[in-house]
Amino acid sequence: MSQAILVLPHLHIQNANAIGSPLTHGFPSITAFTGLMWALERKLTQAGVPLQLQGVGVICHDHQEQVTRGYVRSFNLTRNPVGKDGNTAAIVEEGRMHLQLTLVLAVAEKRARDAPAALVPGNETQLAEWAHRAGDVLAAMRVAGGSVLPPRPMPGRRVRPWLAIVAQDPQAAASQFQRWRRQWLPGFALVGRDDVLAHRLQHLRASRPEATLLDAWLHAARFNYQPMTDEAGQPPPDGKVLWEDPLRPKGSGWVVPISVGYAALETSAHAAGQVRNARDTALPLRFVESVYSFGQWISPHRLHSLEHLLWRPETDATLGLYRCRSGYPAPVADEAVTPENWLSLADDDDDIYHYT
């Protein structure tokens, strides 16, 4: 079965939800985008587009959180219309932000056993039609609670949805991804970094055996500045003490605490329709709480595979775990951005520099 990607480039989202979880804000939760993926697949099926969406990658080009500036930030709130009785409605605190995103969706074709495949190389007309219809469907949907604004012409950037087949040969697929990732610059892709939490827990338990995962998450989510000394443990001779976080040195990356899914609070789900005021009374319901980990914002040119960009949903009903898993591997060594890195981009193909 052929694999492909559906790219929805440079989406302008207005008033998206800036609160990713009860403990984090600044960007929507990754579960908002996997939820969007499933909702989009259902609407595409209703529209006669036989695509199965399997994973999503998120690249942020610009963001503007609606907060007051300062050491302590507060959300800019809105006054709601008066109620039916004419009284002023209560102010409901909510976090909002404007976004410019590119969404990359891994897709496969849904077809009958003996039906001919349409998601194949050379069928460009069909692929372009499906991508166009996907863009039209998405324009009427909410993305992380925000509205999708009409696309704007951007010189040198592709702003229309496009669909492309992923080559089956690994070397050819890597070459394809090398061309595609350059179209997503400038921007930052969100990838998972579960290894940060594991390493921080290991570090804490070296001095505090009773440390928990929550201790490790809180410790890694903040800067832990301390005075730095030389190798002999002596302060600098000039008396100018340097304060740094030794576990987060310069160049260690833009690592952020994020929510990656949900964990069940109960051993079994409630039967469909048993819980009052549930959103969907046709499905079983289970109360959950957020699952936290770490992510990293990384420039797309530092990704080496399409799989490294994608988040895929993972469900374990027995364990009660519903989370998103990133395909990004734990880095062996940090890759510094050097002039040579950027000069290597000079080999870019010309197809990203046309107007659409």
Short mmCIF file of C-alpha atoms in Angstrom, two decimals:
data_model
loop_
_atom_site.label_atom_id
_atom_site.label_comp_id
_atom_site.label_asym_id
_atom_site.label_seq_id
_atom_site.Cartn_x
_atom_site.Cartn_y
_atom_site.Cartn_z
CA MET A 1 0.00 0.00 0.00
CA SER A 2 1.37 3.42 -0.97
CA GLN A 3 2.04 5.96 1.74
CA ALA A 4 1.68 9.66 1.14
CA ILE A 5 1.65 12.98 2.95
CA LEU A 6 -1.03 15.63 2.87
CA VAL A 7 0.47 19.05 3.58
CA LEU A 8 -1.72 21.96 4.72
CA PRO A 9 0.78 24.82 4.55
CA HIS A 10 0.75 28.15 6.34
CA LEU A 11 -2.67 27.95 7.96
CA HIS A 12 -3.65 31.15 9.73
CA ILE A 13 -5.55 30.22 12.91
CA GLN A 14 -7.30 32.89 14.93
CA ASN A 15 -8.07 32.53 18.65
CA ALA A 16 -6.78 29.00 19.11
CA ASN A 17 -6.70 27.56 22.61
CA ALA A 18 -3.40 28.62 24.22
CA ILE A 19 -3.90 26.45 27.31
CA GLY A 20 -2.47 23.04 26.48
CA SER A 21 -3.23 21.46 29.86
CA PRO A 22 -3.96 22.42 33.48
CA LEU A 23 -0.21 23.07 33.99
CA THR A 24 1.03 24.39 30.62
CA HIS A 25 0.17 27.20 28.25
CA GLY A 26 1.67 28.89 25.21
CA PHE A 27 0.64 26.38 22.54
CA PRO A 28 -2.27 23.98 22.02
CA SER A 29 -1.83 20.42 23.19
CA ILE A 30 -0.66 17.93 20.58
CA THR A 31 -3.88 16.02 21.28
CA ALA A 32 -5.75 18.93 19.70
CA PHE A 33 -4.06 18.11 16.40
CA THR A 34 -4.57 14.35 16.57
CA GLY A 35 -8.23 15.11 17.33
CA LEU A 36 -8.31 17.39 14.31
CA MET A 37 -6.79 14.57 12.26
CA TRP A 38 -9.59 12.16 13.17
CA ALA A 39 -12.31 14.77 12.64
CA LEU A 40 -10.86 15.68 9.24
CA GLU A 41 -10.77 12.02 8.19
CA ARG A 42 -14.44 11.59 9.08
CA LYS A 43 -15.43 14.68 7.10
CA LEU A 44 -13.29 13.62 4.14
CA THR A 45 -15.07 10.26 4.11
CA GLN A 46 -18.42 12.07 4.02
CA ALA A 47 -17.10 14.17 1.14
CA GLY A 48 -16.10 11.06 -0.83
CA VAL A 49 -12.33 11.39 -0.32
CA PRO A 50 -11.05 7.89 0.63
CA LEU A 51 -8.06 8.90 2.73
CA GLN A 52 -7.02 7.43 6.07
CA LEU A 53 -5.04 9.87 8.23
CA GLN A 54 -2.48 8.10 10.41
CA GLY A 55 -0.17 10.72 11.92
CA VAL A 56 0.32 14.45 12.15
CA GLY A 57 3.32 16.75 12.24
CA VAL A 58 3.06 20.35 13.46
CA ILE A 59 5.33 23.17 12.31
CA CYS A 60 4.75 26.63 13.79
CA HIS A 61 5.86 29.62 11.71
CA ASP A 62 4.45 32.37 13.89
CA HIS A 63 2.45 32.76 17.07
CA GLN A 64 0.94 35.54 19.13
CA GLU A 65 -0.41 34.61 22.53
CA GLN A 66 -3.06 37.02 23.78
CA VAL A 67 -1.43 37.98 27.07
CA THR A 68 -0.21 41.09 28.82
CA ARG A 69 3.54 41.59 28.63
CA GLY A 70 5.65 41.61 31.76
CA TYR A 71 7.35 39.33 34.27
CA VAL A 72 3.96 37.88 35.18
CA ARG A 73 1.66 37.45 32.20
CA SER A 74 -2.12 37.45 32.27
CA PHE A 75 -4.52 36.38 29.56
CA ASN A 76 -6.35 39.09 27.64
CA LEU A 77 -9.96 38.28 28.40
CA THR A 78 -13.11 39.24 26.51
CA ARG A 79 -16.43 40.54 27.75
CA ASN A 80 -19.24 38.17 26.76
CA PRO A 81 -22.67 39.45 25.64
CA VAL A 82 -25.29 40.09 28.28
CA GLY A 83 -27.45 37.19 29.36
CA LYS A 84 -31.15 36.60 28.62
CA ASP A 85 -32.10 38.63 31.66
CA GLY A 86 -29.99 41.59 30.53
CA ASN A 87 -27.38 41.20 33.24
CA THR A 88 -23.69 41.25 32.50
CA ALA A 89 -22.29 37.78 31.86
CA ALA A 90 -19.44 36.54 34.01
CA ILE A 91 -15.92 36.73 32.60
CA VAL A 92 -14.68 33.24 31.82
CA GLU A 93 -10.89 33.06 31.87
CA GLU A 94 -9.59 31.53 28.66
CA GLY A 95 -6.25 31.60 26.88
CA ARG A 96 -6.23 32.49 23.20
CA MET A 97 -3.52 32.84 20.59
CA HIS A 98 -3.10 33.42 16.87
CA LEU A 99 -1.05 30.89 14.94
CA GLN A 100 0.51 30.32 11.55
CA LEU A 101 0.95 26.58 11.13
CA THR A 102 1.87 23.95 8.60
CA LEU A 103 0.27 20.56 9.24
CA VAL A 104 1.81 17.44 7.69
CA LEU A 105 -0.49 14.41 7.71
CA ALA A 106 0.58 10.85 6.93
CA VAL A 107 -2.14 9.32 4.74
CA ALA A 108 -3.06 6.02 3.16
CA GLU A 109 -5.89 5.12 0.81
CA LYS A 110 -9.07 3.41 1.95
CA ARG A 111 -10.32 1.11 -0.82
CA ALA A 112 -12.03 -2.21 -1.39
CA ARG A 113 -9.93 -5.35 -1.72
CA ASP A 114 -10.11 -5.63 -5.52
CA ALA A 115 -10.46 -1.93 -6.32
CA PRO A 116 -7.58 -0.30 -8.24
CA ALA A 117 -5.36 1.99 -6.20
CA ALA A 118 -5.60 5.71 -6.87
CA LEU A 119 -2.94 6.84 -4.41
CA VAL A 120 -0.07 5.97 -6.73
CA PRO A 121 2.71 7.90 -8.48
CA GLY A 122 1.61 9.45 -11.77
CA ASN A 123 -1.98 10.07 -10.69
CA GLU A 124 -1.23 13.72 -10.02
CA THR A 125 -4.63 15.04 -11.11
CA GLN A 126 -6.45 12.87 -8.56
CA LEU A 127 -3.97 13.75 -5.82
CA ALA A 128 -4.37 17.48 -6.52
CA GLU A 129 -8.17 17.17 -6.38
CA TRP A 130 -8.08 15.34 -3.04
CA ALA A 131 -5.70 17.92 -1.58
CA HIS A 132 -7.91 20.77 -2.80
CA ARG A 133 -11.02 19.18 -1.25
CA ALA A 134 -9.17 18.55 2.00
CA GLY A 135 -8.29 22.22 2.16
CA ASP A 136 -11.92 23.19 1.57
CA VAL A 137 -13.13 20.83 4.30
CA LEU A 138 -10.55 22.09 6.79
CA ALA A 139 -11.50 25.71 6.12
CA ALA A 140 -14.90 25.04 7.71
CA MET A 141 -13.44 23.33 10.78
CA ARG A 142 -11.94 24.47 14.07
CA VAL A 143 -8.22 23.96 14.63
CA ALA A 144 -7.43 23.73 18.35
CA GLY A 145 -10.60 25.73 18.97
CA GLY A 146 -9.55 28.52 16.60
CA SER A 147 -10.97 29.68 13.29
CA VAL A 148 -9.18 29.04 9.99
CA LEU A 149 -8.71 32.30 8.10
CA PRO A 150 -8.63 32.39 4.27
CA PRO A 151 -5.14 31.74 2.84
CA ARG A 152 -3.04 34.75 1.98
CA PRO A 153 -0.60 34.95 -0.95
CA MET A 154 2.95 34.58 0.35
CA PRO A 155 5.68 35.23 -2.22
CA GLY A 156 8.04 32.28 -2.38
CA ARG A 157 5.81 29.99 -0.30
CA ARG A 158 3.28 27.30 -1.20
CA VAL A 159 0.02 28.14 0.57
CA ARG A 160 -2.27 25.63 -1.13
CA PRO A 161 -2.70 22.06 0.17
CA TRP A 162 -0.74 19.41 -1.68
CA LEU A 163 -0.50 15.64 -1.63
CA ALA A 164 2.60 13.62 -2.53
CA ILE A 165 3.52 9.95 -2.58
CA VAL A 166 6.31 8.83 -0.26
CA ALA A 167 8.90 6.77 -2.13
CA GLN A 168 9.23 3.18 -0.94
CA ASP A 169 12.99 3.14 -1.37
CA PRO A 170 14.53 4.49 1.88
CA GLN A 171 17.20 6.48 0.09
CA ALA A 172 14.68 8.06 -2.29
CA ALA A 173 12.33 8.80 0.65
CA ALA A 174 15.16 10.53 2.51
CA SER A 175 15.90 12.62 -0.57
CA GLN A 176 12.21 13.54 -0.84
CA PHE A 177 12.02 14.60 2.78
CA GLN A 178 15.16 16.68 2.38
CA ARG A 179 13.36 18.69 -0.31
CA TRP A 180 10.06 18.92 1.56
CA ARG A 181 11.53 20.06 4.87
CA ARG A 182 13.06 23.14 3.23
CA GLN A 183 9.58 24.31 2.31
CA TRP A 184 8.73 24.49 6.01
CA LEU A 185 11.44 27.04 6.82
CA PRO A 186 11.45 29.30 8.68
CA GLY A 187 9.60 27.54 11.44
CA PHE A 188 9.89 25.14 14.34
CA ALA A 189 8.52 21.62 14.48
CA LEU A 190 7.29 20.19 17.79
CA VAL A 191 8.84 16.80 18.55
CA GLY A 192 8.68 14.61 21.64
CA ARG A 193 11.51 14.35 24.17
CA ASP A 194 10.47 11.70 26.70
CA ASP A 195 14.16 11.02 27.25
CA VAL A 196 14.54 14.39 29.01
CA LEU A 197 12.14 13.29 31.74
CA ALA A 198 13.87 9.92 32.13
CA HIS A 199 17.33 11.47 32.38
CA ARG A 200 16.19 14.10 34.87
CA LEU A 201 14.60 11.44 37.10
CA GLN A 202 17.83 9.45 37.00
CA HIS A 203 19.78 12.59 37.95
CA LEU A 204 17.52 13.41 40.91
CA ARG A 205 17.51 9.88 42.27
CA ALA A 206 21.30 9.94 42.45
CA SER A 207 20.94 12.28 45.44
CA ARG A 208 17.26 11.76 46.36
CA PRO A 209 16.15 8.13 45.95
CA GLU A 210 12.58 9.09 46.85
CA ALA A 211 12.24 11.49 43.87
CA THR A 212 9.22 10.86 41.67
CA LEU A 213 8.41 11.53 38.03
CA LEU A 214 6.49 14.64 39.11
CA ASP A 215 9.59 15.92 40.91
CA ALA A 216 11.65 15.30 37.77
CA TRP A 217 9.07 17.02 35.53
CA LEU A 218 8.87 20.11 37.76
CA HIS A 219 12.67 20.26 38.10
CA ALA A 220 13.25 20.05 34.34
CA ALA A 221 10.45 22.49 33.53
CA ARG A 222 12.27 25.38 35.21
CA PHE A 223 15.72 26.94 35.17
CA ASN A 224 17.81 25.83 38.14
CA TYR A 225 20.49 28.53 38.21
CA GLN A 226 23.51 28.09 40.44
CA PRO A 227 26.96 29.70 40.67
CA MET A 228 29.46 28.01 38.40
CA THR A 229 33.01 27.23 39.45
CA ASP A 230 36.08 26.02 37.59
CA GLU A 231 37.23 22.40 37.41
CA ALA A 232 38.98 22.73 40.78
CA GLY A 233 35.78 23.97 42.39
CA GLN A 234 37.19 27.44 42.94
CA PRO A 235 35.39 30.71 42.10
CA PRO A 236 36.82 32.87 39.27
CA PRO A 237 39.86 34.93 40.32
CA ASP A 238 38.22 38.15 39.13
CA GLY A 239 35.29 37.55 41.46
CA LYS A 240 32.71 37.56 38.65
CA VAL A 241 30.64 34.50 39.37
CA LEU A 242 28.76 33.02 36.42
CA TRP A 243 25.26 31.74 37.14
CA GLU A 244 23.94 28.96 34.89
CA ASP A 245 21.71 25.92 34.87
CA PRO A 246 24.27 23.08 34.57
CA LEU A 247 21.59 20.68 33.30
CA ARG A 248 20.47 23.07 30.59
CA PRO A 249 23.66 24.47 29.02
CA LYS A 250 23.73 26.82 26.09
CA GLY A 251 22.84 25.01 22.87
CA SER A 252 20.88 22.24 24.59
CA GLY A 253 17.76 23.08 22.59
CA TRP A 254 14.37 24.69 23.10
CA VAL A 255 12.88 22.07 25.42
CA VAL A 256 9.41 22.75 26.82
CA PRO A 257 7.00 20.93 29.16
CA ILE A 258 3.95 19.69 27.28
CA SER A 259 0.91 17.48 27.67
CA VAL A 260 0.96 14.35 25.48
CA GLY A 261 -2.32 12.64 26.27
CA TYR A 262 -4.54 11.32 29.03
CA ALA A 263 -4.54 8.60 31.69
CA ALA A 264 -7.69 7.02 33.06
CA LEU A 265 -8.78 7.76 36.62
CA GLU A 266 -10.96 4.64 36.74
CA THR A 267 -10.33 0.98 36.05
CA SER A 268 -13.23 0.69 33.58
CA ALA A 269 -15.30 2.97 31.38
CA HIS A 270 -18.90 3.99 32.01
CA ALA A 271 -21.44 2.53 29.61
CA ALA A 272 -22.67 4.73 26.78
CA GLY A 273 -25.34 7.19 27.95
CA GLN A 274 -24.77 6.46 31.64
CA VAL A 275 -23.07 9.80 32.43
CA ARG A 276 -25.31 12.84 32.28
CA ASN A 277 -24.33 15.73 29.97
CA ALA A 278 -21.68 13.69 28.14
CA ARG A 279 -20.75 15.08 24.73
CA ASP A 280 -21.42 11.80 22.92
CA THR A 281 -24.02 9.51 24.48
CA ALA A 282 -23.36 6.75 21.93
CA LEU A 283 -19.86 5.93 23.20
CA PRO A 284 -18.49 4.71 26.57
CA LEU A 285 -17.03 7.44 28.76
CA ARG A 286 -13.95 7.42 30.97
CA PHE A 287 -12.71 10.18 33.25
CA VAL A 288 -9.05 11.01 32.66
CA GLU A 289 -6.29 13.40 33.64
CA SER A 290 -3.45 14.83 31.56
CA VAL A 291 -0.20 13.00 30.94
CA TYR A 292 2.88 15.24 30.92
CA SER A 293 6.22 14.92 29.23
CA PHE A 294 8.62 17.16 27.35
CA GLY A 295 8.80 18.37 23.79
CA GLN A 296 11.32 20.33 21.79
CA TRP A 297 10.92 22.97 19.14
CA ILE A 298 13.39 22.15 16.42
CA SER A 299 14.02 23.63 12.99
CA PRO A 300 12.73 21.31 10.23
CA HIS A 301 16.11 21.27 8.51
CA ARG A 302 17.47 19.31 11.49
CA LEU A 303 14.98 16.48 10.97
CA HIS A 304 16.24 13.57 8.88
CA SER A 305 13.10 11.53 8.31
CA LEU A 306 9.38 12.08 7.88
CA GLU A 307 8.78 9.72 10.79
CA HIS A 308 10.78 12.01 13.09
CA LEU A 309 8.24 14.78 12.46
CA LEU A 310 5.07 12.78 13.01
CA TRP A 311 3.02 12.22 16.15
CA ARG A 312 0.87 9.10 16.22
CA PRO A 313 -1.92 8.27 18.70
CA GLU A 314 -1.35 5.29 20.97
CA THR A 315 -4.15 3.63 22.95
CA ASP A 316 -3.90 1.06 25.73
CA ALA A 317 -7.41 0.61 27.11
CA THR A 318 -6.27 -2.03 29.61
CA LEU A 319 -3.69 0.29 31.12
CA GLY A 320 -5.98 3.28 30.68
CA LEU A 321 -3.41 5.25 28.70
CA TYR A 322 -4.34 7.40 25.70
CA ARG A 323 -1.31 9.35 24.56
CA CYS A 324 0.52 10.66 21.49
CA ARG A 325 3.92 9.25 20.63
CA SER A 326 6.53 11.18 18.64
CA GLY A 327 8.78 9.40 16.18
CA TYR A 328 11.70 11.67 17.01
CA PRO A 329 14.61 9.68 18.46
CA ALA A 330 16.62 10.86 21.42
CA PRO A 331 19.57 12.80 20.00
CA VAL A 332 22.98 11.24 20.44
CA ALA A 333 24.79 14.53 20.21
CA ASP A 334 23.52 18.03 19.81
CA GLU A 335 23.77 19.41 16.31
CA ALA A 336 24.99 22.95 16.34
CA VAL A 337 23.63 25.34 13.76
CA THR A 338 26.67 26.48 11.85
CA PRO A 339 27.15 28.46 8.66
CA GLU A 340 27.91 25.13 6.99
CA ASN A 341 24.43 23.85 7.95
CA TRP A 342 22.77 26.77 6.33
CA LEU A 343 25.05 26.73 3.32
CA SER A 344 23.97 23.14 2.73
CA LEU A 345 20.46 24.50 2.18
CA ALA A 346 21.75 26.34 -0.83
CA ASP A 347 21.29 23.09 -2.75
CA ASP A 348 17.54 23.64 -2.41
CA ASP A 349 15.35 22.78 -5.34
CA ASP A 350 13.62 25.60 -7.13
CA ASP A 351 10.06 24.34 -6.69
CA ILE A 352 9.59 26.09 -3.36
CA TYR A 353 10.24 29.49 -4.84
CA HIS A 354 7.23 29.78 -7.07
CA TYR A 355 4.05 31.65 -6.39
CA THR A 356 0.89 29.68 -5.72
#
